[in-house]
PDB file of C-alpha atoms and ligand atoms in Angstrom:
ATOM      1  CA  UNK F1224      53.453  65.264  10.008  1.00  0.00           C
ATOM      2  CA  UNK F1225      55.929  63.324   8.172  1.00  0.00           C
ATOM      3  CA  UNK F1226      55.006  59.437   8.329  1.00  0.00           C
ATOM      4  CA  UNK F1227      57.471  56.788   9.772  1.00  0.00           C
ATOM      5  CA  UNK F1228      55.905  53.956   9.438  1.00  0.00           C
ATOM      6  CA  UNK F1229      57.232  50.547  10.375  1.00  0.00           C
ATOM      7  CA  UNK F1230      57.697  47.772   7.413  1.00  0.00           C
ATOM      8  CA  UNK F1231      54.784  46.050   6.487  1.00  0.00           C
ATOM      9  CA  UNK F1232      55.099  42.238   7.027  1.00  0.00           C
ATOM     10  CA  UNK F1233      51.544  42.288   6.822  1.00  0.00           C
ATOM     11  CA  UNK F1234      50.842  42.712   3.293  1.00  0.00           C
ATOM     12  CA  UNK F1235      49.852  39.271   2.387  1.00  0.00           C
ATOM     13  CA  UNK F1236      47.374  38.622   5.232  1.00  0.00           C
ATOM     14  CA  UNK F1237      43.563  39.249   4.794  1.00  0.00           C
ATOM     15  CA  UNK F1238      42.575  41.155   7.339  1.00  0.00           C
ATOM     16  CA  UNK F1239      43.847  44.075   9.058  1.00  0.00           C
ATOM     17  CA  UNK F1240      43.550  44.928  12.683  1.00  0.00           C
ATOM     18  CA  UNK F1241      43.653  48.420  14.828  1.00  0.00           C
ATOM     19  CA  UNK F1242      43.575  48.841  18.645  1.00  0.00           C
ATOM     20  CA  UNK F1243      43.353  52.488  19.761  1.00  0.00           C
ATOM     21  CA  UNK F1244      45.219  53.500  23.340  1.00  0.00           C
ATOM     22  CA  UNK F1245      44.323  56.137  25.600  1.00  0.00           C
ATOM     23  CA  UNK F1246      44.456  56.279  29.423  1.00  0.00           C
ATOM     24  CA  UNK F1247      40.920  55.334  30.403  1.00  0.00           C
ATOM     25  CA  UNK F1248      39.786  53.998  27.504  1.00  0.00           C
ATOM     26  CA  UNK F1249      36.214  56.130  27.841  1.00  0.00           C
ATOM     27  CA  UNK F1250      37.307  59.135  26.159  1.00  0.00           C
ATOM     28  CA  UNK F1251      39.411  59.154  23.105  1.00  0.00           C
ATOM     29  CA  UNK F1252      39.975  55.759  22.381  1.00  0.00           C
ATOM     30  CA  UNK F1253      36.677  54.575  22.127  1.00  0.00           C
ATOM     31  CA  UNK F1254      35.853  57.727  20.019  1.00  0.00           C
ATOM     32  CA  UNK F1255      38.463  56.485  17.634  1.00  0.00           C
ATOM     33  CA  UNK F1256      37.253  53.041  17.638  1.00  0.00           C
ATOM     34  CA  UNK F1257      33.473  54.581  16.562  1.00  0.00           C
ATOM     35  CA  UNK F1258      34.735  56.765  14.094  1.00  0.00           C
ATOM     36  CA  UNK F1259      37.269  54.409  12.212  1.00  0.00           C
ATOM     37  CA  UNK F1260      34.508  51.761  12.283  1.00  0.00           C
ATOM     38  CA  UNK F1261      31.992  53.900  10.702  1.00  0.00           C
ATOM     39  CA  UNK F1262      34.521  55.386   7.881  1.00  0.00           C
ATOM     40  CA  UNK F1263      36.078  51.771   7.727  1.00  0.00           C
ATOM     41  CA  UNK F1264      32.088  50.435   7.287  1.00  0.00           C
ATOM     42  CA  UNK F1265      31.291  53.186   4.369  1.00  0.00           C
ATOM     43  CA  UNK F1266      34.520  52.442   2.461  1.00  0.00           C
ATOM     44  CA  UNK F1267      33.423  48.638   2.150  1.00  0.00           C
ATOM     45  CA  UNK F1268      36.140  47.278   4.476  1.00  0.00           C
ATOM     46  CA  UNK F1269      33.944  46.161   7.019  1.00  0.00           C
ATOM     47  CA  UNK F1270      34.928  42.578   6.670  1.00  0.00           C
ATOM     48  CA  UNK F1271      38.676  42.643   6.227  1.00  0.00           C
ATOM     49  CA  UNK F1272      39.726  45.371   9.201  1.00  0.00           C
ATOM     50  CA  UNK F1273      39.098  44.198  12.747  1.00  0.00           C
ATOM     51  CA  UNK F1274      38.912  47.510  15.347  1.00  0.00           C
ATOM     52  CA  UNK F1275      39.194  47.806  18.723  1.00  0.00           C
ATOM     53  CA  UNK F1276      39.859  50.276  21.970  1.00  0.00           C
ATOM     54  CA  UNK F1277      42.079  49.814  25.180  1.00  0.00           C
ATOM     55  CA  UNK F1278      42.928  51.553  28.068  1.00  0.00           C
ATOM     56  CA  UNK F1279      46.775  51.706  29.923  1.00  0.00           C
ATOM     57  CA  UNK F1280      45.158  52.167  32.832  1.00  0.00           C
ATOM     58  CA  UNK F1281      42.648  49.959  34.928  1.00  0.00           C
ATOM     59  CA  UNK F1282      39.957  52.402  36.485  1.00  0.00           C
ATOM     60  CA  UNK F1283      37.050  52.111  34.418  1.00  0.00           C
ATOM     61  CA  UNK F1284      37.318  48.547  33.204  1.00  0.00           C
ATOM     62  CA  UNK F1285      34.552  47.757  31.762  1.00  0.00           C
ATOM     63  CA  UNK F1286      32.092  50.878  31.945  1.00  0.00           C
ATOM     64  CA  UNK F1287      30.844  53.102  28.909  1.00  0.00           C
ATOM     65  CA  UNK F1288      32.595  55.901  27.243  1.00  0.00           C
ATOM     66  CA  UNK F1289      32.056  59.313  29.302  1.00  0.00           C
ATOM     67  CA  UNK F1290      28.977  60.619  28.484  1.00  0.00           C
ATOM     68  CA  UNK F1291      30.609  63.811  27.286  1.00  0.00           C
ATOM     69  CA  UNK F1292      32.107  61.327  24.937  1.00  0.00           C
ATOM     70  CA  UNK F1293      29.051  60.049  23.644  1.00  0.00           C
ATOM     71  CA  UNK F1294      27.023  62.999  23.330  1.00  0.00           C
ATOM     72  CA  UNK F1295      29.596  64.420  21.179  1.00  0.00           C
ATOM     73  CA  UNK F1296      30.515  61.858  18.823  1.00  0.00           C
ATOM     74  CA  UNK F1297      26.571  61.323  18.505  1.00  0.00           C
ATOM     75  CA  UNK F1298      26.575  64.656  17.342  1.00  0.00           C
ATOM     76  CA  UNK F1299      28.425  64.038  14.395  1.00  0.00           C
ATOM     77  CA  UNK F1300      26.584  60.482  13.881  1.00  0.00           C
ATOM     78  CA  UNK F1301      29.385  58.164  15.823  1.00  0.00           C
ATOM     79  CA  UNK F1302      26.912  55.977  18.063  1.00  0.00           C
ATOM     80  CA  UNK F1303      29.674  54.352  20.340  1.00  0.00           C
ATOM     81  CA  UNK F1304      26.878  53.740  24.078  1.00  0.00           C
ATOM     82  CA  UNK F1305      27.561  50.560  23.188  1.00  0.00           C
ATOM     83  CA  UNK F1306      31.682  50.003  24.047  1.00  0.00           C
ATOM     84  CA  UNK F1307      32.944  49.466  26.917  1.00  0.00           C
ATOM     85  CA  UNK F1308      36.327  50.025  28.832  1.00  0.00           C
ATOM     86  CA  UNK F1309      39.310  47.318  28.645  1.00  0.00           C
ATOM     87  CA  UNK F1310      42.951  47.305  29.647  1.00  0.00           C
ATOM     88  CA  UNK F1311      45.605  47.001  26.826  1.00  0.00           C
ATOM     89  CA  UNK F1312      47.654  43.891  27.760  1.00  0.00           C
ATOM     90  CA  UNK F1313      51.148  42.258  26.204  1.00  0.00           C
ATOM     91  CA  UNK F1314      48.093  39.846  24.572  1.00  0.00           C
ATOM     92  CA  UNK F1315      46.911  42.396  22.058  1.00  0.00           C
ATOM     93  CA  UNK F1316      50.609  42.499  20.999  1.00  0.00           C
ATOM     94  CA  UNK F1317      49.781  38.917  19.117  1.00  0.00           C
ATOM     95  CA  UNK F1318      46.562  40.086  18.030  1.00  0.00           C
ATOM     96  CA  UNK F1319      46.654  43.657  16.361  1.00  0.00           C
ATOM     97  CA  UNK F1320      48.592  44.872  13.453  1.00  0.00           C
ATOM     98  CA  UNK F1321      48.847  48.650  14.238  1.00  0.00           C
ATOM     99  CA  UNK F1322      48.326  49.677  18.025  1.00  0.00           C
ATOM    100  CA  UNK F1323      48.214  53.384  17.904  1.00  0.00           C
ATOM    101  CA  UNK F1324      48.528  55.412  20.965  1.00  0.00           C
ATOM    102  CA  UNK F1325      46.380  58.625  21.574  1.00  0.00           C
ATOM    103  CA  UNK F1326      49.516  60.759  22.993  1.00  0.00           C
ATOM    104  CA  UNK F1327      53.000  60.246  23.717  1.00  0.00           C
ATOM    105  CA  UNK F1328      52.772  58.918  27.451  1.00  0.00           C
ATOM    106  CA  UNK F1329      50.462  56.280  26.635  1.00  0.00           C
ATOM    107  CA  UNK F1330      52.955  55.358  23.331  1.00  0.00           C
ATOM    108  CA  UNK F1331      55.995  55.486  25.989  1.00  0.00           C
ATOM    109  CA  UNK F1332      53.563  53.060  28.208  1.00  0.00           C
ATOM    110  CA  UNK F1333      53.128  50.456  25.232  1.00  0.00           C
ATOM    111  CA  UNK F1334      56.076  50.403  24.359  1.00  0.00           C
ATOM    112  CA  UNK F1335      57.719  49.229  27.715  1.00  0.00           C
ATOM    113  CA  UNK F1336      55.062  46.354  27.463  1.00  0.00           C
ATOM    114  CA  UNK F1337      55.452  45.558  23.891  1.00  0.00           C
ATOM    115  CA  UNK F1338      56.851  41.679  23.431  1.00  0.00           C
ATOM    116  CA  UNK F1339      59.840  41.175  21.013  1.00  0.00           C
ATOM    117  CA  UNK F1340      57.887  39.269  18.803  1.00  0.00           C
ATOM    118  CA  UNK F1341      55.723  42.442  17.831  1.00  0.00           C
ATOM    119  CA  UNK F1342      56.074  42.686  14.311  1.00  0.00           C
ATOM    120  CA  UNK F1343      53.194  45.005  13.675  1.00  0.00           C
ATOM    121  CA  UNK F1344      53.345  49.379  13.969  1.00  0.00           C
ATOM    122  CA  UNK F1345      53.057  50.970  17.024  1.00  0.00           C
ATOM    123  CA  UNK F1346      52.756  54.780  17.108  1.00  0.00           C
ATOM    124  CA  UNK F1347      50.758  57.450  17.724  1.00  0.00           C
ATOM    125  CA  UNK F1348      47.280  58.151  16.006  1.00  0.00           C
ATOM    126  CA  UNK F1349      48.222  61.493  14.816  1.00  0.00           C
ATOM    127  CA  UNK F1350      50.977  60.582  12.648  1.00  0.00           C
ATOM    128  CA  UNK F1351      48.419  59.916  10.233  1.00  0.00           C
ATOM    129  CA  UNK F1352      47.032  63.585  10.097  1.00  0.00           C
ATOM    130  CA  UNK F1353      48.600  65.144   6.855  1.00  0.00           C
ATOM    131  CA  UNK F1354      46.910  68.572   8.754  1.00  0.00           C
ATOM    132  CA  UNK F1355      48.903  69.102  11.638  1.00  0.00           C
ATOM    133  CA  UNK F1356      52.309  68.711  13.423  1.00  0.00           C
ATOM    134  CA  UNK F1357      50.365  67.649  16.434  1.00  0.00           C
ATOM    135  CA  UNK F1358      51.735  64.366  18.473  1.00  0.00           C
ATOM    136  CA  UNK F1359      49.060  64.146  21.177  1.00  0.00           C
ATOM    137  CA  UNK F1360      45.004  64.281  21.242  1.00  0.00           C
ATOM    138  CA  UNK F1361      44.766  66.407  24.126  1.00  0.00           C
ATOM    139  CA  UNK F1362      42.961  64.273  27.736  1.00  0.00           C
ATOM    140  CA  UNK F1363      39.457  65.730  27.593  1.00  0.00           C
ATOM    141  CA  UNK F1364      38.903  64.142  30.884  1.00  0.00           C
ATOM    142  CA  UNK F1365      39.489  67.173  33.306  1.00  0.00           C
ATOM    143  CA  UNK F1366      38.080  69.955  30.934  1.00  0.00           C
ATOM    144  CA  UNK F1367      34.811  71.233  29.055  1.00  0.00           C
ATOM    145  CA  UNK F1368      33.072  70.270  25.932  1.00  0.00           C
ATOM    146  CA  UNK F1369      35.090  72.279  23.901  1.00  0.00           C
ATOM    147  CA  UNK F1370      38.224  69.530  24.642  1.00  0.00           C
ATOM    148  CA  UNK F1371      35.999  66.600  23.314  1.00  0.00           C
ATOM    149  CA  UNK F1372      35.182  68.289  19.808  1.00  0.00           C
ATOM    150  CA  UNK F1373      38.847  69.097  19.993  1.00  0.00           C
ATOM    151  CA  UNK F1374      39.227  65.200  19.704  1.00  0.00           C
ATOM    152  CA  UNK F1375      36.951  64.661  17.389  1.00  0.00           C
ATOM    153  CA  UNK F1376      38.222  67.105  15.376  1.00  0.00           C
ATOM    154  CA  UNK F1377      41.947  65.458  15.239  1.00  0.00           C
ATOM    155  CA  UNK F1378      40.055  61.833  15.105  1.00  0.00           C
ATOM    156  CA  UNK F1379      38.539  62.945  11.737  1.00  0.00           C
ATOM    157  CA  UNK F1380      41.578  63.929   9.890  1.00  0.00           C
ATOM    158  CA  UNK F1381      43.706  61.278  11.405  1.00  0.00           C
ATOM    159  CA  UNK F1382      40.991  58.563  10.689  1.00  0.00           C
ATOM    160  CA  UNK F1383      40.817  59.448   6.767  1.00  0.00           C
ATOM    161  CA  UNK F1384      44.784  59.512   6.984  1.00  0.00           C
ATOM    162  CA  UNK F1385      44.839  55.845   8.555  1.00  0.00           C
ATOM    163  CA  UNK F1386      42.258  54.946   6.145  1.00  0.00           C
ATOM    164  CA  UNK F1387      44.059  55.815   3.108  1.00  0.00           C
ATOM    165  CA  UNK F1388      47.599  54.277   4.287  1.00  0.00           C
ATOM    166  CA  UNK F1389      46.017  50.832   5.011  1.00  0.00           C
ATOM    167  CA  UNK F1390      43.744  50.871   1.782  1.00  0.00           C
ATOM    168  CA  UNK F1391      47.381  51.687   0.001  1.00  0.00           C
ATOM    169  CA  UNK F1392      49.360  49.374   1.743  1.00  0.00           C
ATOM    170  CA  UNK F1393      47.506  46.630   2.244  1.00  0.00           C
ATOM    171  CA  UNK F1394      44.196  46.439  -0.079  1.00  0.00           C
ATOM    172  CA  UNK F1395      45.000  48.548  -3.423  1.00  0.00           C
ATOM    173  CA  UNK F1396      47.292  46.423  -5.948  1.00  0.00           C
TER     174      UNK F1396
HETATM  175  P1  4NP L1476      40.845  58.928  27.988  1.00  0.00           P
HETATM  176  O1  4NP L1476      40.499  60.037  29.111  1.00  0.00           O
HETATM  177  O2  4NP L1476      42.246  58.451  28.275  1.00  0.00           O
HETATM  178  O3  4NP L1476      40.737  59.662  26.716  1.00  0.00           O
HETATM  179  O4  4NP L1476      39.807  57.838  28.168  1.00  0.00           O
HETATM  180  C1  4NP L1476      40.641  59.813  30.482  1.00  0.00           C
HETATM  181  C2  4NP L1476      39.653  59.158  31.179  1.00  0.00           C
HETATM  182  C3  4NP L1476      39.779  58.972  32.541  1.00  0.00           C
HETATM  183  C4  4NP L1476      40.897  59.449  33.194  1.00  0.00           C
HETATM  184  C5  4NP L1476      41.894  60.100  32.499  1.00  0.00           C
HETATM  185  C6  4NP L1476      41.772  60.280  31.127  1.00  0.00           C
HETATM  186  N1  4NP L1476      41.020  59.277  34.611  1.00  0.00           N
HETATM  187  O5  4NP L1476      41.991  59.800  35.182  1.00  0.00           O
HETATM  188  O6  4NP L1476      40.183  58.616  35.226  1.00  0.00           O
END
């Protein structure tokens, strides 16, 4: 996928911040959040990019990620029991840099909350996957296993793609 990415204002600042959307927040998002942190920890960024996970919607505020969820991203060494479910408000507009949607309903959802002060990127996750022409990480919600190594799967290659453009854009001189 070719990359449109919004201007970077950002350049200057220290640290970096992500928020990952999905609908509940206890299936793709949070497996996002556990990957990125763990890539984000072995590349030595730990301190300078701030992650986080929201859901659009409000049903499982403040409960752990589906235990489909877990089991699979512990399978590949993501340990993410410990997250739990929040709703994405017009707040994390102020606080996050790049606020990337899992698929295009939840983008189309940010967007009609997002303030006119945003001055960071939103989009969707998978416009950082050089592998695929893919918009949307398929809801694993309502299906079998196979759908949540599906998101892992996309997660990995986006995550290494969203690595690289913030090491380039905002740490490499
Ligand atoms: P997620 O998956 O958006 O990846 O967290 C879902 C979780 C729950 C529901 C839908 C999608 N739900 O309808 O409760």
């Amino acid at each position: 996928m070719v990359l449109e990415i919004s201007s970077n204002p950002l350049k200057e600042e220290s640290k970096i911040s992500v928020l990952f959307v999905c609908l509940g927040n206890i299936c793709r998002s949070p497996t996002a959040e556990g990957m990125f942190r763990d890539k984000v920890l072995v590349s030595g960024l730990a301190d300078t990019v701030h992650i986080d996970s929201a859901g659009t919607g409000d049903w499982h505020i403040g409960r752990p990620p589906d235990v489909r969820a877990q089991k699979a991203a512990l399978a590949r060494g993501y340990d993410i029991s410990d997250l739990r479910a929040r709703q994405v408000s017009t707040a994390d507009f102020d606080e996050f840099d790049y606020i990337l949607a899992m698929d295009e309903q939840n983008l189309r959802d940010l967007h009609a909350m997002r303030p006119n002060t945003f001055r960071g990127h939103l989009g969707l996750m998978l416009q950082f996957s050089q592998s695929n022409d893919l918009t949307d990480v398929p809801d694993p919600y309502f299906g079998g296993e196979e759908g949540f190594q599906s998101v892992l799967d996309l997660l990995e290659t986006a995550s290494e793609g969203l690595l690289a453009h913030i090491r380039d854009h905002h740490f490499v001189k």
